[in-house]
Every structure is written in structure tokens, then in C-alpha cells.
Amino acid sequence: MTPAPEIKDQAAILLGQVAGYTGHRTVGIGLRSGLVRALADAATGATADDLAARTGHDPFYVGVWCRSAFAGGVCERDGDTYRLAPHMATLLLDESSPAYAGGIFAVFEQHELFDRFEQALGTGERLWWNDCSPAWIDGVSKSGRPFYTRLVPGGLEQIPGLAQRLADGGVIVDTGCGAGLGLVRLAEHYPACELIGVDGDAHSIELARRTVEKAGLADRVRFVTEPLEEFTIDRPATLVVNNITMHECRDIDRVTQRVVDALEPGGLFVISDFPFPDDDEALATVPGRVMAGIQFFEAQIDDQLLPRRTYDALLQRHGFTDLGTASLTPVHALTWGRV
């Protein structure tokens, strides 16, 4: 018997899930094995045998990978010659680019995302960052880097008057500074400003110190090791930034009050975060599905991504004015306000 048309339609949805999984694993294998890098280095393209010789892999297996990469749109093919599709080298390999997406493939294959969630599904046992593997931490760091490269300076330049104000000097506070990538970018782009990095994790602060010292910026950056719900600074800030950390705070109202207390009159608070969909239509899009995947880890640390409009209400509750928003990508949005 021939399946009814509506069954075929539903089967196509499920097959699409399998196709997406295949594409993800193909890219992940290509990144870890060096095949993507080898294709990027082959200016005129390469055959499977060429790639195998360049990378030291089995030619037959490399041919299987090449066909899958072509099927998934990662490669183009001309006869037996493969080359990366346009912009794929930037998207998958250039960690300095605001468009970099290669890190997310490593994150989504780590134990901490889906495997541990499934293991703890019955118990609901939570974890924290210090329970995570080095591979997870490294993957998160790489996948989070584009949030900083989009935010500084491009995202901040969308806020009226801010660039000129920072050019005149002031204090910038990076809350949830992590390993210090944002502090370096902020210091480099706003050389007249003093920087303060705040994080509740002492290990992250130590990593940030090393990052800042390596960049030769130690004389302009200070650190505060305190939870964001408790931090204080000794000099009013012109700008407080929170980059992909606000949704992980245990009490966002308390954090926001600490920010209000830290800002000088007219100072700005900028929240840079995932804009989790707040309706069914948006959740069913590709960006919504990606963010739904991130929720599997966020749930394990007792968090969930928040809709962007949640931050509007948060800033309004704490008396911020001149509220504004900007969408930098489908999975990256800014919300800001002035005290």
C-alpha cells in the first residue's frame, strides 16, 4: 500500500532531521581531521586522493567524506575535484571573523550537551561549569568568540553617541568577563578607557589576567572576583557590558541593580545575548532550533535562554531610559538602556 500524502510529509520532516545530523557530523569530522583546512588551502580544489595525501588519511574514506560534504552544501564539485563552497573557509575556520560558526560544531558534539542530559533525564541532577570537561570549555570559548567580535566595535557603534563618549575616555566594565577576550577587544578599540573585568569564577579571572597580559594591556585592566549579584566598583562606569552571560545569572534583577549602582549619570548598560524565540513560529525556524539545542545544556546548569523582550522589561523595572535594541544575527541581539 502507498502511504497517504500526509504521512509522506511527516516522514520528510523526520528525514530532514537525519540529513541535518549527517551534515553536522560531516562538518565536525572535517574540522577535526584537517580535511576542511586542507580544502581551504587547495586554491584550485583537490581530489579525494589529493586530500588523503595532504592529510594522511585513507583515500576511500576521504572520498566518502567529500561526497557527504558536497551533499550538505559545504563543498562544490567539478568532476573529481572538490573545493569549499563560497565563504565556508571564513565561516568554519576564521576564528577572528564575526561570522565564525565553526566552534558550534565542537560544542554540539560534546558529552555535556545531549549525552549528559539524557543520562540525567530521570534524576534531574544539575552540574556547574567546573564539572565540565576542558574540551567543553574550549568549545564554548571558541563558539562564543564571534559574539565579542560582533559586539565590539560594530554592535556598540549602533548605540547613538556611545562611540564618541568612549573615545573621550571613561570606565568600561565587562561583567561575566570569562577568559578576557572581550576585555582585550574593548581595550584595543577604546584606548582612552579604563577596563574592569568582573566574574564570579576565580579560574576564569586568572585566565583573563593571562589573556590581558599576553595582549600587553595589563596596565589598563583591573579585575573584580565577585558574583555579578554582588559586585561593586570603586569608580563610576560609563558603560557596563554583559555578553552572553545574563541568562545564566541566578537573579537578573539583583545583577541589574548592581549595574545601576555602578554606572555614572547617563551611563549605559548593554546586554548582548541569545534572543530566545517567544512564539511558536520563531521557535520552529532554524535559529530557533539551534537555540533550542543550546537549552539542553542551559537546563543542566539550572538556566534557560531568555526572550529579548525580557530584557526590555528588566531595564524598565530598574529605571533605565532611552531603551534600544539591535539584531546582529538571528541568534545574537543587543538590548541597552541609560540611567
CSV table of C-alpha atoms in Angstrom, one decimal:
chain,number,residue,atom,x,y,z
A,1,MET,CA,0.0,0.0,0.0
A,2,THR,CA,1.2,3.5,-0.8
A,3,PRO,CA,1.4,5.8,2.3
A,4,ALA,CA,-1.1,8.7,2.5
A,5,PRO,CA,0.3,12.0,1.3
A,6,GLU,CA,0.2,13.5,4.8
A,7,ILE,CA,2.3,10.6,6.1
A,8,LYS,CA,4.9,11.3,3.4
A,9,ASP,CA,5.0,14.9,4.5
A,10,GLN,CA,5.7,13.9,8.1
A,11,ALA,CA,8.3,11.4,7.0
A,12,ALA,CA,10.0,14.1,5.1
A,13,ILE,CA,10.3,16.1,8.3
A,14,LEU,CA,12.0,13.2,10.1
A,15,LEU,CA,14.3,12.5,7.2
A,16,GLY,CA,15.3,16.2,7.3
A,17,GLN,CA,16.4,15.7,10.9
A,18,VAL,CA,18.6,12.8,9.8
A,19,ALA,CA,20.0,14.8,7.0
A,20,GLY,CA,20.9,17.7,9.4
A,21,TYR,CA,22.6,15.2,11.7
A,22,THR,CA,24.6,13.8,8.8
A,23,GLY,CA,25.7,17.3,7.8
A,24,HIS,CA,26.7,18.2,11.3
A,25,ARG,CA,28.8,15.1,11.8
A,26,THR,CA,30.4,15.6,8.3
A,27,VAL,CA,31.5,19.1,9.2
A,28,GLY,CA,32.7,18.0,12.6
A,29,ILE,CA,34.8,15.2,11.2
A,30,GLY,CA,36.2,17.6,8.5
A,31,LEU,CA,37.2,20.1,11.1
A,32,ARG,CA,38.9,17.7,13.5
A,33,SER,CA,40.6,15.7,10.8
A,34,GLY,CA,42.0,18.7,8.9
A,35,LEU,CA,40.0,18.0,5.7
A,36,VAL,CA,38.3,21.3,5.8
A,37,ARG,CA,41.6,23.1,6.3
A,38,ALA,CA,43.2,21.1,3.5
A,39,LEU,CA,40.4,22.1,1.2
A,40,ALA,CA,40.7,25.7,2.2
A,41,ASP,CA,44.4,25.6,1.4
A,42,ALA,CA,43.9,24.0,-2.0
A,43,ALA,CA,43.2,27.2,-4.0
A,44,THR,CA,42.2,25.4,-7.2
A,45,GLY,CA,40.5,22.5,-5.5
A,46,ALA,CA,41.6,18.9,-4.8
A,47,THR,CA,40.5,15.3,-5.5
A,48,ALA,CA,39.8,12.9,-2.7
A,49,ASP,CA,43.2,11.3,-3.4
A,50,ASP,CA,44.9,14.7,-3.1
A,51,LEU,CA,43.2,15.4,0.2
A,52,ALA,CA,44.1,12.0,1.5
A,53,ALA,CA,47.8,12.6,0.6
A,54,ARG,CA,47.7,16.1,2.2
A,55,THR,CA,46.2,14.9,5.5
A,56,GLY,CA,47.5,11.3,5.8
A,57,HIS,CA,44.0,9.7,5.7
A,58,ASP,CA,42.6,6.7,3.8
A,59,PRO,CA,41.7,7.8,0.2
A,60,PHE,CA,38.5,5.7,0.1
A,61,TYR,CA,37.3,7.2,3.4
A,62,VAL,CA,38.2,10.7,2.3
A,63,GLY,CA,36.1,10.1,-0.8
A,64,VAL,CA,33.1,9.2,1.3
A,65,TRP,CA,33.6,12.4,3.4
A,66,CYS,CA,33.9,14.5,0.2
A,67,ARG,CA,30.6,13.3,-1.2
A,68,SER,CA,28.8,13.9,2.1
A,69,ALA,CA,30.3,17.4,2.3
A,70,PHE,CA,29.1,18.1,-1.3
A,71,ALA,CA,25.6,16.7,-0.5
A,72,GLY,CA,25.5,19.1,2.5
A,73,GLY,CA,26.5,22.2,0.6
A,74,VAL,CA,29.8,22.6,2.3
A,75,CYS,CA,31.8,21.8,-0.9
A,76,GLU,CA,31.4,22.3,-4.6
A,77,ARG,CA,32.4,19.6,-7.1
A,78,ASP,CA,33.7,19.8,-10.6
A,79,GLY,CA,34.2,16.2,-11.8
A,80,ASP,CA,36.5,14.6,-9.2
A,81,THR,CA,37.7,17.9,-7.9
A,82,TYR,CA,36.3,19.4,-4.7
A,83,ARG,CA,36.5,22.9,-3.3
A,84,LEU,CA,34.9,24.6,-0.4
A,85,ALA,CA,31.7,26.5,-1.2
A,86,PRO,CA,32.0,30.3,-1.1
A,87,HIS,CA,32.6,31.8,2.4
A,88,MET,CA,32.9,28.4,4.0
A,89,ALA,CA,36.6,28.9,4.9
A,90,THR,CA,35.6,32.1,6.8
A,91,LEU,CA,32.6,30.5,8.5
A,92,LEU,CA,34.3,27.3,9.6
A,93,LEU,CA,38.0,28.3,10.1
A,94,ASP,CA,38.4,32.1,10.7
A,95,GLU,CA,38.0,32.5,14.5
A,96,SER,CA,38.6,36.2,14.2
A,97,SER,CA,35.6,36.8,11.9
A,98,PRO,CA,32.2,37.9,13.3
A,99,ALA,CA,30.7,35.3,11.0
A,100,TYR,CA,32.7,32.4,12.5
A,101,ALA,CA,30.5,29.4,13.1
A,102,GLY,CA,33.0,26.5,13.3
A,103,GLY,CA,33.1,26.4,17.1
A,104,ILE,CA,29.5,25.4,17.5
A,105,PHE,CA,30.1,22.0,15.8
A,106,ALA,CA,32.5,21.1,18.5
A,107,VAL,CA,30.1,22.3,21.2
A,108,PHE,CA,27.1,20.3,19.9
A,109,GLU,CA,29.1,17.0,19.9
A,110,GLN,CA,30.4,17.3,23.4
A,111,HIS,CA,29.1,15.0,26.2
A,112,GLU,CA,27.8,17.9,28.2
A,113,LEU,CA,25.1,18.8,25.8
A,114,PHE,CA,22.9,15.9,24.8
A,115,ASP,CA,24.5,12.8,26.3
A,116,ARG,CA,24.7,14.0,29.8
A,117,PHE,CA,21.2,15.5,29.6
A,118,GLU,CA,19.9,12.1,28.6
A,119,GLN,CA,21.8,10.4,31.4
A,120,ALA,CA,20.3,12.8,34.0
A,121,LEU,CA,16.8,12.9,32.5
A,122,GLY,CA,15.4,10.7,35.2
A,123,THR,CA,17.2,12.4,38.2
A,124,GLY,CA,17.3,16.0,37.1
A,125,GLU,CA,20.8,16.2,38.5
A,126,ARG,CA,22.4,19.6,37.8
A,127,LEU,CA,26.0,20.5,37.1
A,128,TRP,CA,28.1,23.6,37.0
A,129,TRP,CA,31.0,24.8,34.8
A,130,ASN,CA,33.7,23.4,37.0
A,131,ASP,CA,32.1,19.9,36.4
A,132,CYS,CA,32.6,20.3,32.6
A,133,SER,CA,35.5,18.9,30.6
A,134,PRO,CA,38.3,21.0,29.1
A,135,ALA,CA,37.0,20.1,25.7
A,136,TRP,CA,33.6,21.6,26.5
A,137,ILE,CA,35.1,24.8,28.0
A,138,ASP,CA,37.4,25.2,24.9
A,139,GLY,CA,34.5,24.6,22.5
A,140,VAL,CA,32.2,27.1,24.3
A,141,SER,CA,35.1,29.7,24.3
A,142,LYS,CA,35.5,29.3,20.5
A,143,SER,CA,31.8,29.4,19.7
A,144,GLY,CA,31.4,32.5,21.9
A,145,ARG,CA,34.2,34.5,20.4
A,146,PRO,CA,32.1,35.8,17.5
A,147,PHE,CA,29.7,37.4,20.0
A,148,TYR,CA,32.5,39.6,21.1
A,149,THR,CA,33.8,40.3,17.5
A,150,ARG,CA,30.2,41.3,16.5
A,151,LEU,CA,29.7,43.4,19.7
A,152,VAL,CA,33.0,45.3,19.6
A,153,PRO,CA,33.0,47.6,17.9
A,154,GLY,CA,30.2,47.1,15.4
A,155,GLY,CA,27.4,46.4,17.8
A,156,LEU,CA,28.3,49.1,20.2
A,157,GLU,CA,28.6,51.6,17.3
A,158,GLN,CA,24.8,51.2,16.7
A,159,ILE,CA,24.1,52.9,20.1
A,160,PRO,CA,23.7,56.6,19.5
A,161,GLY,CA,26.5,58.7,20.8
A,162,LEU,CA,28.4,55.8,22.6
A,163,ALA,CA,31.4,55.7,20.3
A,164,GLN,CA,32.2,59.3,20.8
A,165,ARG,CA,31.7,59.1,24.5
A,166,LEU,CA,34.1,56.2,24.8
A,167,ALA,CA,36.6,58.0,22.6
A,168,ASP,CA,36.7,60.7,25.2
A,169,GLY,CA,37.6,58.2,27.9
A,170,GLY,CA,35.8,56.6,30.9
A,171,VAL,CA,35.4,53.3,32.6
A,172,ILE,CA,34.1,50.2,30.8
A,173,VAL,CA,33.0,47.2,32.9
A,174,ASP,CA,32.7,43.7,31.3
A,175,THR,CA,30.5,41.6,33.6
A,176,GLY,CA,30.9,37.9,33.2
A,177,CYS,CA,34.2,38.6,31.5
A,178,GLY,CA,35.2,34.9,31.4
A,179,ALA,CA,38.7,34.4,29.8
A,180,GLY,CA,39.1,38.0,28.9
A,181,LEU,CA,38.5,38.1,25.1
A,182,GLY,CA,36.0,40.9,25.4
A,183,LEU,CA,38.3,42.9,27.7
A,184,VAL,CA,41.1,42.8,25.1
A,185,ARG,CA,38.7,43.9,22.2
A,186,LEU,CA,37.3,46.7,24.3
A,187,ALA,CA,40.7,47.9,25.4
A,188,GLU,CA,42.0,47.8,21.8
A,189,HIS,CA,39.1,49.7,20.3
A,190,TYR,CA,38.6,52.3,23.1
A,191,PRO,CA,42.2,53.2,24.1
A,192,ALA,CA,41.2,56.2,26.2
A,193,CYS,CA,39.1,54.0,28.5
A,194,GLU,CA,40.0,52.0,31.7
A,195,LEU,CA,38.7,48.5,31.8
A,196,ILE,CA,37.3,46.4,34.7
A,197,GLY,CA,36.6,42.7,34.3
A,198,VAL,CA,34.1,41.1,36.7
A,199,ASP,CA,33.5,37.4,37.1
A,200,GLY,CA,32.5,35.2,40.0
A,201,ASP,CA,34.8,32.3,38.9
A,202,ALA,CA,38.3,32.7,40.2
A,203,HIS,CA,39.7,30.4,37.5
A,204,SER,CA,38.1,32.5,34.7
A,205,ILE,CA,39.6,35.6,36.3
A,206,GLU,CA,43.1,34.0,36.3
A,207,LEU,CA,42.6,33.1,32.6
A,208,ALA,CA,41.5,36.7,31.9
A,209,ARG,CA,44.6,38.1,33.6
A,210,ARG,CA,46.8,35.9,31.3
A,211,THR,CA,44.9,36.9,28.2
A,212,VAL,CA,45.2,40.6,29.1
A,213,GLU,CA,48.9,40.3,30.0
A,214,LYS,CA,49.6,38.5,26.7
A,215,ALA,CA,47.9,41.3,24.8
A,216,GLY,CA,50.1,43.9,26.6
A,217,LEU,CA,47.1,45.6,28.2
A,218,ALA,CA,47.6,44.8,31.9
A,219,ASP,CA,48.2,48.4,32.8
A,220,ARG,CA,44.7,49.3,31.7
A,221,VAL,CA,42.6,46.5,33.0
A,222,ARG,CA,41.6,45.7,36.6
A,223,PHE,CA,39.7,42.7,37.9
A,224,VAL,CA,36.9,42.0,40.4
A,225,THR,CA,36.3,38.4,41.5
A,226,GLU,CA,32.7,38.5,42.7
A,227,PRO,CA,29.4,37.1,41.6
A,228,LEU,CA,27.5,39.5,39.4
A,229,GLU,CA,24.8,39.7,42.0
A,230,GLU,CA,27.3,41.2,44.5
A,231,PHE,CA,29.9,43.1,42.5
A,232,THR,CA,30.9,46.7,43.3
A,233,ILE,CA,33.4,49.0,41.7
A,234,ASP,CA,35.3,52.0,43.2
A,235,ARG,CA,34.8,54.4,40.2
A,236,PRO,CA,31.5,55.1,38.3
A,237,ALA,CA,31.3,53.4,34.9
A,238,THR,CA,30.5,54.9,31.6
A,239,LEU,CA,29.5,51.6,30.1
A,240,VAL,CA,28.7,48.2,31.6
A,241,VAL,CA,28.6,45.3,29.2
A,242,ASN,CA,27.1,41.8,29.7
A,243,ASN,CA,27.9,39.4,26.9
A,244,ILE,CA,26.0,36.1,26.7
A,245,THR,CA,26.1,35.8,30.5
A,246,MET,CA,22.9,37.5,31.7
A,247,HIS,CA,20.7,34.4,31.1
A,248,GLU,CA,22.9,32.4,33.4
A,249,CYS,CA,22.6,34.8,36.3
A,250,ARG,CA,20.7,33.5,39.3
A,251,ASP,CA,18.9,36.8,39.9
A,252,ILE,CA,18.9,39.2,37.0
A,253,ASP,CA,17.1,41.9,38.9
A,254,ARG,CA,19.8,41.9,41.6
A,255,VAL,CA,22.5,42.0,38.9
A,256,THR,CA,20.8,44.9,37.2
A,257,GLN,CA,20.6,46.8,40.4
A,258,ARG,CA,24.4,46.3,40.9
A,259,VAL,CA,24.8,47.7,37.4
A,260,VAL,CA,22.7,50.7,38.2
A,261,ASP,CA,24.8,51.4,41.3
A,262,ALA,CA,28.0,51.1,39.2
A,263,LEU,CA,27.0,53.5,36.4
A,264,GLU,CA,27.7,57.2,36.3
A,265,PRO,CA,24.8,59.5,35.4
A,266,GLY,CA,23.9,58.9,31.8
A,267,GLY,CA,25.9,55.7,31.7
A,268,LEU,CA,24.8,52.8,29.5
A,269,PHE,CA,24.1,49.1,30.2
A,270,VAL,CA,24.3,46.8,27.2
A,271,ILE,CA,23.1,43.3,27.3
A,272,SER,CA,24.3,41.1,24.5
A,273,ASP,CA,22.7,37.7,24.4
A,274,PHE,CA,20.8,35.0,22.5
A,275,PRO,CA,17.2,36.2,21.7
A,276,PHE,CA,15.3,33.0,22.5
A,277,PRO,CA,12.0,32.9,20.5
A,278,ASP,CA,8.9,33.8,22.4
A,279,ASP,CA,6.4,32.4,19.9
A,280,ASP,CA,5.8,29.1,18.1
A,281,GLU,CA,6.6,30.4,14.6
A,282,ALA,CA,10.0,31.7,15.6
A,283,LEU,CA,10.9,28.6,17.6
A,284,ALA,CA,10.3,26.5,14.5
A,285,THR,CA,12.9,28.4,12.4
A,286,VAL,CA,16.5,27.2,12.0
A,287,PRO,CA,17.8,29.8,14.5
A,288,GLY,CA,15.1,28.8,17.0
A,289,ARG,CA,16.0,25.2,16.6
A,290,VAL,CA,19.7,25.9,17.2
A,291,MET,CA,18.8,27.9,20.4
A,292,ALA,CA,16.5,25.1,21.5
A,293,GLY,CA,19.6,22.8,21.3
A,294,ILE,CA,21.6,25.1,23.5
A,295,GLN,CA,18.8,24.9,26.1
A,296,PHE,CA,19.8,21.2,26.7
A,297,PHE,CA,23.0,22.4,28.4
A,298,GLU,CA,21.4,25.5,30.0
A,299,ALA,CA,18.9,23.4,31.7
A,300,GLN,CA,21.6,21.3,33.3
A,301,ILE,CA,23.1,24.4,35.0
A,302,ASP,CA,19.5,25.5,36.1
A,303,ASP,CA,19.2,28.2,33.4
A,304,GLN,CA,17.3,28.8,30.2
A,305,LEU,CA,17.9,31.3,27.4
A,306,LEU,CA,15.5,34.3,27.7
A,307,PRO,CA,13.5,36.2,25.0
A,308,ARG,CA,15.0,39.5,24.1
A,309,ARG,CA,11.9,41.4,25.3
A,310,THR,CA,12.5,40.1,28.8
A,311,TYR,CA,15.5,42.5,28.9
A,312,ASP,CA,13.3,45.4,27.9
A,313,ALA,CA,11.1,44.8,30.9
A,314,LEU,CA,14.1,44.2,33.2
A,315,LEU,CA,15.6,47.6,32.3
A,316,GLN,CA,12.3,49.4,32.6
A,317,ARG,CA,11.8,48.0,36.1
A,318,HIS,CA,15.1,49.5,37.1
A,319,GLY,CA,14.5,52.9,35.7
A,320,PHE,CA,16.6,52.8,32.6
A,321,THR,CA,15.6,55.2,29.8
A,322,ASP,CA,16.4,55.6,26.1
A,323,LEU,CA,16.0,51.8,25.6
A,324,GLY,CA,17.1,50.4,22.3
A,325,THR,CA,17.7,47.1,20.5
A,326,ALA,CA,19.6,45.8,17.6
A,327,SER,CA,19.7,42.4,15.9
A,328,LEU,CA,23.3,41.5,15.0
A,329,THR,CA,22.4,37.9,13.7
A,330,PRO,CA,19.4,35.7,14.1
A,331,VAL,CA,21.0,34.3,17.2
A,332,HIS,CA,22.5,37.5,18.6
A,333,ALA,CA,20.7,40.6,19.8
A,334,LEU,CA,21.5,43.7,21.8
A,335,THR,CA,19.4,45.5,24.4
A,336,TRP,CA,20.5,48.7,26.0
A,337,GLY,CA,19.4,51.5,28.3
A,338,ARG,CA,20.7,54.6,30.0
A,339,VAL,CA,20.5,55.5,33.7
